[in-house]
Short mmCIF file of C-alpha atoms in Angstrom, two decimals:
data_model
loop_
_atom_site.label_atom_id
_atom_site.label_comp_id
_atom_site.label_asym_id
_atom_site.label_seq_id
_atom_site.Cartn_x
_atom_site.Cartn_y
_atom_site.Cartn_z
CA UNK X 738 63.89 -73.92 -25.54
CA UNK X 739 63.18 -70.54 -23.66
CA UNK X 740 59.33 -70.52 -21.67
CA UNK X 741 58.08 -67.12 -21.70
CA UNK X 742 55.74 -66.79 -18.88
CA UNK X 743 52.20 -64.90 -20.70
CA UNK X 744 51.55 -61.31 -19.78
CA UNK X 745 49.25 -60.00 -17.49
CA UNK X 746 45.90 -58.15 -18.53
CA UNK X 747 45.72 -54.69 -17.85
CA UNK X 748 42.79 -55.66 -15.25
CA UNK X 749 44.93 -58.00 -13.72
CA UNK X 750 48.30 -55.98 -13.74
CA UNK X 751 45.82 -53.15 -10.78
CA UNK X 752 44.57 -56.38 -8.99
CA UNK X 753 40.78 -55.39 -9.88
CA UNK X 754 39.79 -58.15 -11.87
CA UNK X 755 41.25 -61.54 -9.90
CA UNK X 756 39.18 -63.50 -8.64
CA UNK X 757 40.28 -62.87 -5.10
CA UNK X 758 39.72 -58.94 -4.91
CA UNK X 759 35.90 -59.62 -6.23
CA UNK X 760 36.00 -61.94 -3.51
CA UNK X 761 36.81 -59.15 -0.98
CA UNK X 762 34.29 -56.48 -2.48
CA UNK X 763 31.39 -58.76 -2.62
CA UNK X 764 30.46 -58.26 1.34
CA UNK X 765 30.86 -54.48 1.35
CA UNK X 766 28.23 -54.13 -1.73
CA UNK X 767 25.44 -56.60 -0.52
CA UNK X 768 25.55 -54.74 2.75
CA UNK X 769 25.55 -51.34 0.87
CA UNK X 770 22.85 -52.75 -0.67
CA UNK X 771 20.58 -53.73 2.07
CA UNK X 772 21.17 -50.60 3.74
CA UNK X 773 19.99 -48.57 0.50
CA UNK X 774 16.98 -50.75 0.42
CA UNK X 775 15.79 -50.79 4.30
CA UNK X 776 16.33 -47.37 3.89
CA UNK X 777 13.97 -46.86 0.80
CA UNK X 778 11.72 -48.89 2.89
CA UNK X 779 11.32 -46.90 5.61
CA UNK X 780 10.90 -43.88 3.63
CA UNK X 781 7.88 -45.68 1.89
CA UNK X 782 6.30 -46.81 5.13
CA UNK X 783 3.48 -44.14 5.78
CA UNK X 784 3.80 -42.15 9.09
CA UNK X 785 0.49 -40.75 10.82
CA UNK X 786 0.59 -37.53 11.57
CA UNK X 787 1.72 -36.93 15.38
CA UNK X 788 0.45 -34.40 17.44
CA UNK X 789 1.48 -32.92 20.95
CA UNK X 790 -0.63 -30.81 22.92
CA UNK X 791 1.68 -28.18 24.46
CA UNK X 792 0.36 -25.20 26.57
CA UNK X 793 -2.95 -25.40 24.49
CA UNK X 794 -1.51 -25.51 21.06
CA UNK X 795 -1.50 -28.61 18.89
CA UNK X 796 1.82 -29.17 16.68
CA UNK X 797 0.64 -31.11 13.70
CA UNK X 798 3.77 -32.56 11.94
CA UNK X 799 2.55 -32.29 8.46
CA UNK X 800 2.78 -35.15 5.67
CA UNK X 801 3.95 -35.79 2.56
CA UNK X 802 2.40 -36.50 -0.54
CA UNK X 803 3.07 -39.76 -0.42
CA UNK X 804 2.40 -40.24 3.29
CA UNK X 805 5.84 -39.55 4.73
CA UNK X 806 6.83 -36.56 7.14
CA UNK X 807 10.27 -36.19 5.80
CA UNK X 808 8.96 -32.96 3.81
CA UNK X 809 8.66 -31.28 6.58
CA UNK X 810 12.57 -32.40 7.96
CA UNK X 811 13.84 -31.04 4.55
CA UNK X 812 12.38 -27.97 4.51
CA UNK X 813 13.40 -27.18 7.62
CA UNK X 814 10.28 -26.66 9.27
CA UNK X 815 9.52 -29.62 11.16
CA UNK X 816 5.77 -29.06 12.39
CA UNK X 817 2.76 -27.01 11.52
CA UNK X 818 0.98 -25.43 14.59
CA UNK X 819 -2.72 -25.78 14.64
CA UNK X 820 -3.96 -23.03 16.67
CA UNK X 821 -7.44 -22.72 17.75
CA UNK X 822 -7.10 -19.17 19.23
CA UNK X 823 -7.60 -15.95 17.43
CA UNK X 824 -4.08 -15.38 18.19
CA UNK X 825 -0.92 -15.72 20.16
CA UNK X 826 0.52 -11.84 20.05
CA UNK X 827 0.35 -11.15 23.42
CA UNK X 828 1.50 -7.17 22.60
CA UNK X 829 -1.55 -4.78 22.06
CA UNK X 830 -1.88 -5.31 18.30
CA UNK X 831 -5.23 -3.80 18.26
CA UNK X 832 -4.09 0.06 19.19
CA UNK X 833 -2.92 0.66 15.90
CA UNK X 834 -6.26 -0.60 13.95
CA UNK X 835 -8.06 1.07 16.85
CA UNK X 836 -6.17 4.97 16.06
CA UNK X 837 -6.57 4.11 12.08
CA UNK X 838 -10.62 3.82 12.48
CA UNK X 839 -10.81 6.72 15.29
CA UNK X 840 -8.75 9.32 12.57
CA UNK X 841 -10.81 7.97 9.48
CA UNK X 842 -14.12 8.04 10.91
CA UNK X 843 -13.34 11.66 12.41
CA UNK X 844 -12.28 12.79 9.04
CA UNK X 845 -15.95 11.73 7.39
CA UNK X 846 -17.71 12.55 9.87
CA UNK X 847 -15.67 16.64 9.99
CA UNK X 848 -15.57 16.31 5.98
CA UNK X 849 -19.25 15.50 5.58
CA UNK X 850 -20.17 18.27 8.12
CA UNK X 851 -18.72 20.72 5.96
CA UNK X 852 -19.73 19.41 2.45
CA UNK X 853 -23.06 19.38 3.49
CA UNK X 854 -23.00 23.35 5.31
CA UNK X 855 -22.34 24.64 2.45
CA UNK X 856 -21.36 27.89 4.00
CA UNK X 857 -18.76 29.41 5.49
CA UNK X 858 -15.55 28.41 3.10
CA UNK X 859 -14.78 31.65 1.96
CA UNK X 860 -12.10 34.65 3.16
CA UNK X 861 -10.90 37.02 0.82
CA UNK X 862 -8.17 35.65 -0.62
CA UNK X 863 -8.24 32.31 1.04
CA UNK X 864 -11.22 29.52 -0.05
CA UNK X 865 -11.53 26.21 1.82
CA UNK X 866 -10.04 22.91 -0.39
CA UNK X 867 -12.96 20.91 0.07
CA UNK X 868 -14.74 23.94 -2.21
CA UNK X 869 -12.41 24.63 -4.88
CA UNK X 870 -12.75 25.04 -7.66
CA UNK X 871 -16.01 26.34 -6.80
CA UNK X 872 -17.76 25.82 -10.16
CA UNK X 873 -21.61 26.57 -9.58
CA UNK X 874 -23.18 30.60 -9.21
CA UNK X 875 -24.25 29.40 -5.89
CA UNK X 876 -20.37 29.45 -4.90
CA UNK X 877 -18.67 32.25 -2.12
CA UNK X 878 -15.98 33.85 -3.68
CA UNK X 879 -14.19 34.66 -7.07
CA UNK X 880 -11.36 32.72 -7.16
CA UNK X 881 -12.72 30.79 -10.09
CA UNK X 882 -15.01 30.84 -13.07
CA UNK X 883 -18.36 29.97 -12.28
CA UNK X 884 -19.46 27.46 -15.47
CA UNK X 885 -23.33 26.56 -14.55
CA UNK X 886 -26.08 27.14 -12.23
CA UNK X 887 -26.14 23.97 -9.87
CA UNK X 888 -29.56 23.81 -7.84
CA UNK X 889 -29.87 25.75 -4.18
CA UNK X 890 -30.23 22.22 -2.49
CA UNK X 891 -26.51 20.93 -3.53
CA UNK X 892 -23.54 21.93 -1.77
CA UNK X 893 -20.93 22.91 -4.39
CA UNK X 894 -18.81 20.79 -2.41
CA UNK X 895 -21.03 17.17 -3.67
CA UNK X 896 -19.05 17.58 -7.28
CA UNK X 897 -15.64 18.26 -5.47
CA UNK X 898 -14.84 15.71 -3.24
CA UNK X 899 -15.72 12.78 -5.34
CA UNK X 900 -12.70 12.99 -7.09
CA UNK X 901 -10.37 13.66 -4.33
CA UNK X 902 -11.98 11.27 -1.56
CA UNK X 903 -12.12 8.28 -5.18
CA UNK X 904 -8.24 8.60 -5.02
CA UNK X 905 -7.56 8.38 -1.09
CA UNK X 906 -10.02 5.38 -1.28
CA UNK X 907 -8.86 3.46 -4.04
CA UNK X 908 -5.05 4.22 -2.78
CA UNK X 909 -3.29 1.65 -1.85
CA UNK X 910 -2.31 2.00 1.54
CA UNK X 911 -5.47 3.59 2.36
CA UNK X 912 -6.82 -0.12 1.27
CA UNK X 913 -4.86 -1.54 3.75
CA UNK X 914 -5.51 0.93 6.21
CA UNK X 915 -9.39 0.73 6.20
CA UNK X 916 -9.21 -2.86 5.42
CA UNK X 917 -7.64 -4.20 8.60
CA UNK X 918 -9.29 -1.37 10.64
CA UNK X 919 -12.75 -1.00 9.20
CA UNK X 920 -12.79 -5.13 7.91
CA UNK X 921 -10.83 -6.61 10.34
CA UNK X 922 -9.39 -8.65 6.93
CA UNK X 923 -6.66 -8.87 8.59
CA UNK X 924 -7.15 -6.30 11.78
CA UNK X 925 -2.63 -7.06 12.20
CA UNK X 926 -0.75 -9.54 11.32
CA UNK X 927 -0.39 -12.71 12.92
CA UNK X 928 -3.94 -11.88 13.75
CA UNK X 929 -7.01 -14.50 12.27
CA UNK X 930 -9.68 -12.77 10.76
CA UNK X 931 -13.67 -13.06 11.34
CA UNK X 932 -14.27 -14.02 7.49
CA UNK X 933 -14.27 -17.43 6.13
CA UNK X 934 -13.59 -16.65 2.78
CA UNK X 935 -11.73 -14.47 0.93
CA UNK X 936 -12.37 -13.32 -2.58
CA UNK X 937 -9.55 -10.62 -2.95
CA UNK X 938 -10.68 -7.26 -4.96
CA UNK X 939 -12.29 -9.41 -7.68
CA UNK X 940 -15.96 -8.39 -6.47
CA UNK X 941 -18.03 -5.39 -6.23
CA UNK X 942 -17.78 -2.91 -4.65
CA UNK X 943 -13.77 -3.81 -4.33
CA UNK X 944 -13.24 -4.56 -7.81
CA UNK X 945 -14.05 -0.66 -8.63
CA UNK X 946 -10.13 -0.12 -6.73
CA UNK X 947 -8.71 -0.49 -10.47
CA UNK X 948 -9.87 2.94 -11.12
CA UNK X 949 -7.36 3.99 -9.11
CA UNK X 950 -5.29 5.23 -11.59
CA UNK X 951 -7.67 7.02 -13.45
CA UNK X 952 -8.71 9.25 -10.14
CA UNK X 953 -5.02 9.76 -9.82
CA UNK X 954 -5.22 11.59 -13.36
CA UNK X 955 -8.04 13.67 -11.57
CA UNK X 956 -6.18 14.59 -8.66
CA UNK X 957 -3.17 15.93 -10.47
CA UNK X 958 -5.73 18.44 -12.01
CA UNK X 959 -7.22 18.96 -8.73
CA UNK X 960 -3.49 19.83 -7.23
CA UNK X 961 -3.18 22.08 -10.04
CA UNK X 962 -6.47 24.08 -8.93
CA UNK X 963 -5.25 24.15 -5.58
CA UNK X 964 -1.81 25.53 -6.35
CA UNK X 965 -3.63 28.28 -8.39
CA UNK X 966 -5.50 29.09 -5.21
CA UNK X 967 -2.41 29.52 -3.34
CA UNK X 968 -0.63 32.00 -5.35
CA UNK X 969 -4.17 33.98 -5.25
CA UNK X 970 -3.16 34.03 -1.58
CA UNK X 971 -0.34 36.47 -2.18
CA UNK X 972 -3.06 39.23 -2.14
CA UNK X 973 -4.81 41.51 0.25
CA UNK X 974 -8.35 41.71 0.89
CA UNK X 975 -8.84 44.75 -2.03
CA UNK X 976 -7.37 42.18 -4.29
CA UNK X 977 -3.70 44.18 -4.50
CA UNK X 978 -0.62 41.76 -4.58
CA UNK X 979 2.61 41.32 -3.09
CA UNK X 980 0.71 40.50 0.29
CA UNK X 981 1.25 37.60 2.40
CA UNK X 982 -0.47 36.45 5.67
CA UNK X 983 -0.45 33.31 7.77
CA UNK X 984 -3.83 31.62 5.66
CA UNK X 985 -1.23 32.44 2.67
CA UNK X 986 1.30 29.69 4.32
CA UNK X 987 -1.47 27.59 4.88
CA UNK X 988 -2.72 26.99 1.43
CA UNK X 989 0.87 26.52 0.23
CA UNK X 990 1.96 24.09 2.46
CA UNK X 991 -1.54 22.62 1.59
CA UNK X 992 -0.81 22.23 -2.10
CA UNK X 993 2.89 21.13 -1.54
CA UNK X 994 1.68 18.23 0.82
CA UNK X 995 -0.72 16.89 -1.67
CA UNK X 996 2.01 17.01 -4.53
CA UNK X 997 3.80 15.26 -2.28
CA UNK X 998 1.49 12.61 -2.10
CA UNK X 999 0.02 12.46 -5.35
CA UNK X 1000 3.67 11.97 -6.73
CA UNK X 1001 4.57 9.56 -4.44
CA UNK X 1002 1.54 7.46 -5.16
CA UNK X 1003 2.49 3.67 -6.74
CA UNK X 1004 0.52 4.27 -9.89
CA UNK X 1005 2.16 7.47 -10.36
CA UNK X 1006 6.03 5.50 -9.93
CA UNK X 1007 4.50 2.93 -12.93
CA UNK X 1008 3.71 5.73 -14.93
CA UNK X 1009 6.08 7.51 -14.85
CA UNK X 1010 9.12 4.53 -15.12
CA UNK X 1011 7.05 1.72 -16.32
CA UNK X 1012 7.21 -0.43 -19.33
CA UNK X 1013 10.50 0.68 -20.23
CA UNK X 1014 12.79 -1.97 -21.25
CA UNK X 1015 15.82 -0.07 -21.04
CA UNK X 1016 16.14 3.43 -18.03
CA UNK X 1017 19.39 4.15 -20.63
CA UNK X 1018 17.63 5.49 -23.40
CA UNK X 1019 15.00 7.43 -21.22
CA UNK X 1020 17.23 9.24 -19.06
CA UNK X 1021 14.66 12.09 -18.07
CA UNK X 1022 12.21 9.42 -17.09
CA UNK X 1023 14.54 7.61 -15.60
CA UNK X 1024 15.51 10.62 -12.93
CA UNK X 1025 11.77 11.49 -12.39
CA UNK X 1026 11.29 7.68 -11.73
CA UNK X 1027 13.77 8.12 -9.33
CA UNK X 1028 12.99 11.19 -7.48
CA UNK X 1029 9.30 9.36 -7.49
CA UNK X 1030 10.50 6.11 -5.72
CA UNK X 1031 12.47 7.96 -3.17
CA UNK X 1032 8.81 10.05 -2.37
CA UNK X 1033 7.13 6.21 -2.71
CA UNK X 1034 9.22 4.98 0.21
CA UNK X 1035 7.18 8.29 2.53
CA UNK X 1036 3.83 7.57 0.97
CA UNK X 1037 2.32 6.25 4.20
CA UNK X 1038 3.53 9.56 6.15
CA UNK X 1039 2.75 12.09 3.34
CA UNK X 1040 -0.85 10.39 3.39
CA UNK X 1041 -1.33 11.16 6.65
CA UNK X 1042 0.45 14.18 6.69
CA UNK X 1043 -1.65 15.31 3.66
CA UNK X 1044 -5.29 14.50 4.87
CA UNK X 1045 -4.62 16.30 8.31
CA UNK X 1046 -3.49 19.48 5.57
CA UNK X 1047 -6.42 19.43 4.11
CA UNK X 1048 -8.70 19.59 7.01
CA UNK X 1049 -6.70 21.74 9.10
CA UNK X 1050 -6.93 24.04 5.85
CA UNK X 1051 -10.42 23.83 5.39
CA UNK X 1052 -10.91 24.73 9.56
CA UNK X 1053 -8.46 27.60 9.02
CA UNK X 1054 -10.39 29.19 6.36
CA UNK X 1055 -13.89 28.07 8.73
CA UNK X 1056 -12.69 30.26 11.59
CA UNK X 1057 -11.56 32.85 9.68
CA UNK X 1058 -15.41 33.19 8.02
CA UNK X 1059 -17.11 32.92 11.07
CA UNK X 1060 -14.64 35.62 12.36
CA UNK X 1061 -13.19 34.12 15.23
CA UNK X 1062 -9.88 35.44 14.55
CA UNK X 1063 -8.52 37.64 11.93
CA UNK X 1064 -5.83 36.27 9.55
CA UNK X 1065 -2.46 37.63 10.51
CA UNK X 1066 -0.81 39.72 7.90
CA UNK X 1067 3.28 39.46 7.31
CA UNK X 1068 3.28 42.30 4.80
#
């Protein structure tokens, strides 16, 4: 009689399933075990938050939601700096602000002075920006049709410059321009501000900025105007063309400097390359969106660069009425 000794299980035949190899394994998982759970523990246990006082400045190592700091270790930033001062910029953050207020309020204060003259914007061929299109029989000048009879006491000026000082002031990086140097909100950054709230543009008189795109529609017309004015320029004093003089550069590089900035203002980008789902089947708007984004990255310097155009204009054309000098003539 042959004994046939039985055949291992398939557990059995890799050693897993003896009861000697469970014995072996049992150790390593209850101490894998109570480290998982001392470590859950810990986690649990609220922290308070610590604070160090360093040099004057508190670090307050933030919590978690459920009472932990280990939020703060994850994210990688380990504390949260309470500072009681205004700030900690020790570089003269407040020059820039400082210039921005000094140029703006000179500008009003120049701008108003002439709106209000009324006088003195006119030099055959050149008239002053801040008067054209002259639209009232009270206006110096021919270079445009005069439509009604405005009363004596109102500078022709007063239905101008609303337009053209609504789109510089609902612009938007004249809003952040006057904002930090006018409302401190913020005056730079890493700078606190003096307001304890802040409400956004969702208020009067800020929440009129959304008609920013409609004075942009206005000042395209306006450039138009001006451009017209310009090629009137290219004549002499009797009215004879094919004449240029140096108040003839002027008003041209006038009217190229604000198409410059008109088309390189953010509304104008959207309209021109926005809600389009595909640039492929709009290939002329999609150059002109473009050529507009490439302006959009200069449209703090062409603001600038613009304004200062416009008033050095208007004080060419000033002088040149009062007769302080007389325009030079190329040919």
């Amino acid at each position: 009689m042959t004994t046939t000794a039985p055949r291992p299980s398939r557990t059995d035949a890799r050693g897993n399933g003896t009861p000697e190899r469970r014995g072996r394994l049992r150790p390593w998982l209850s101490a894998g075990g109570a480290a998982l759970a001392v470590g859950y523990l810990a986690r649990r246990r609220p922290r308070p938050e610590s604070a160090v006082e360093a040099d004057g400045v508190k670090v307050v190592v933030p919590r978690r939601p459920h009472g932990g700091a280990w939020g703060a270790v994850r994210s990688g930033a380990r504390a949260r700096a309470a500072i009681a001062a205004r700030t900690l910029r020790v570089d003269r953050w407040w020059v820039q602000p400082a210039i921005t207020f000094a140029v703006l309020i000179a500008f009003v204060g120049y701008s108003s002075f002439r709106a209000f003259q009324a006088a003195h914007y006119f030099s055959e061929p050149y008239i002053s920006p801040f008067y054209s299109p002259c639209l009232t029989t009270a206006c110096e000048g021919n270079t445009f049709p005069k439509l009604w009879t405005g009363p004596a006491w109102i500078s022709p000026a007063i239905y101008i410059l609303i337009f053209p000082l609504g789109f510089r002031l609902t612009c938007y990086y004249y809003r952040k321009a006057y904002y930090r140097s006018f409302w401190l909100s913020p005056p730079a950054c890493a700078v606190a501000e003096p307001h304890r709230r802040y409400t956004g543009e969702t208020r009067l008189p800020l929440v009129g900025q959304n008609l920013h795109r409609y004075f942009w529609y206005f000042a395209i017309i306006f450039n138009g105007i001006l451009t017209y004015d310009a090629v009137l320029a290219f004549r002499d004093r009797n009215g004879h063309w094919g004449h240029m003089g140096l108040g003839t550069l002027v008003l041209v590089a006038n009217a190229v400097l604000l198409w410059l900035y008109s088309l390189s203002c953010h509304s104008c980008r959207h309209i021109v390359g926005g809600r389009l789902n595909s640039f492929s089947r709009h290939p002329l708007r999609y150059r002109f969106w473009g050529f507009v984004s490439k302006l959009n990255g200069r449209h703090m310097q062409l603001a600038w660069v613009s304004l200062f155009g416009v008033a050095l204009t208007d004080l060419y054309v000033y002088l040149l009425a009062l007769g302080v000098f007389t325009d030079p003539r190329f040919f």
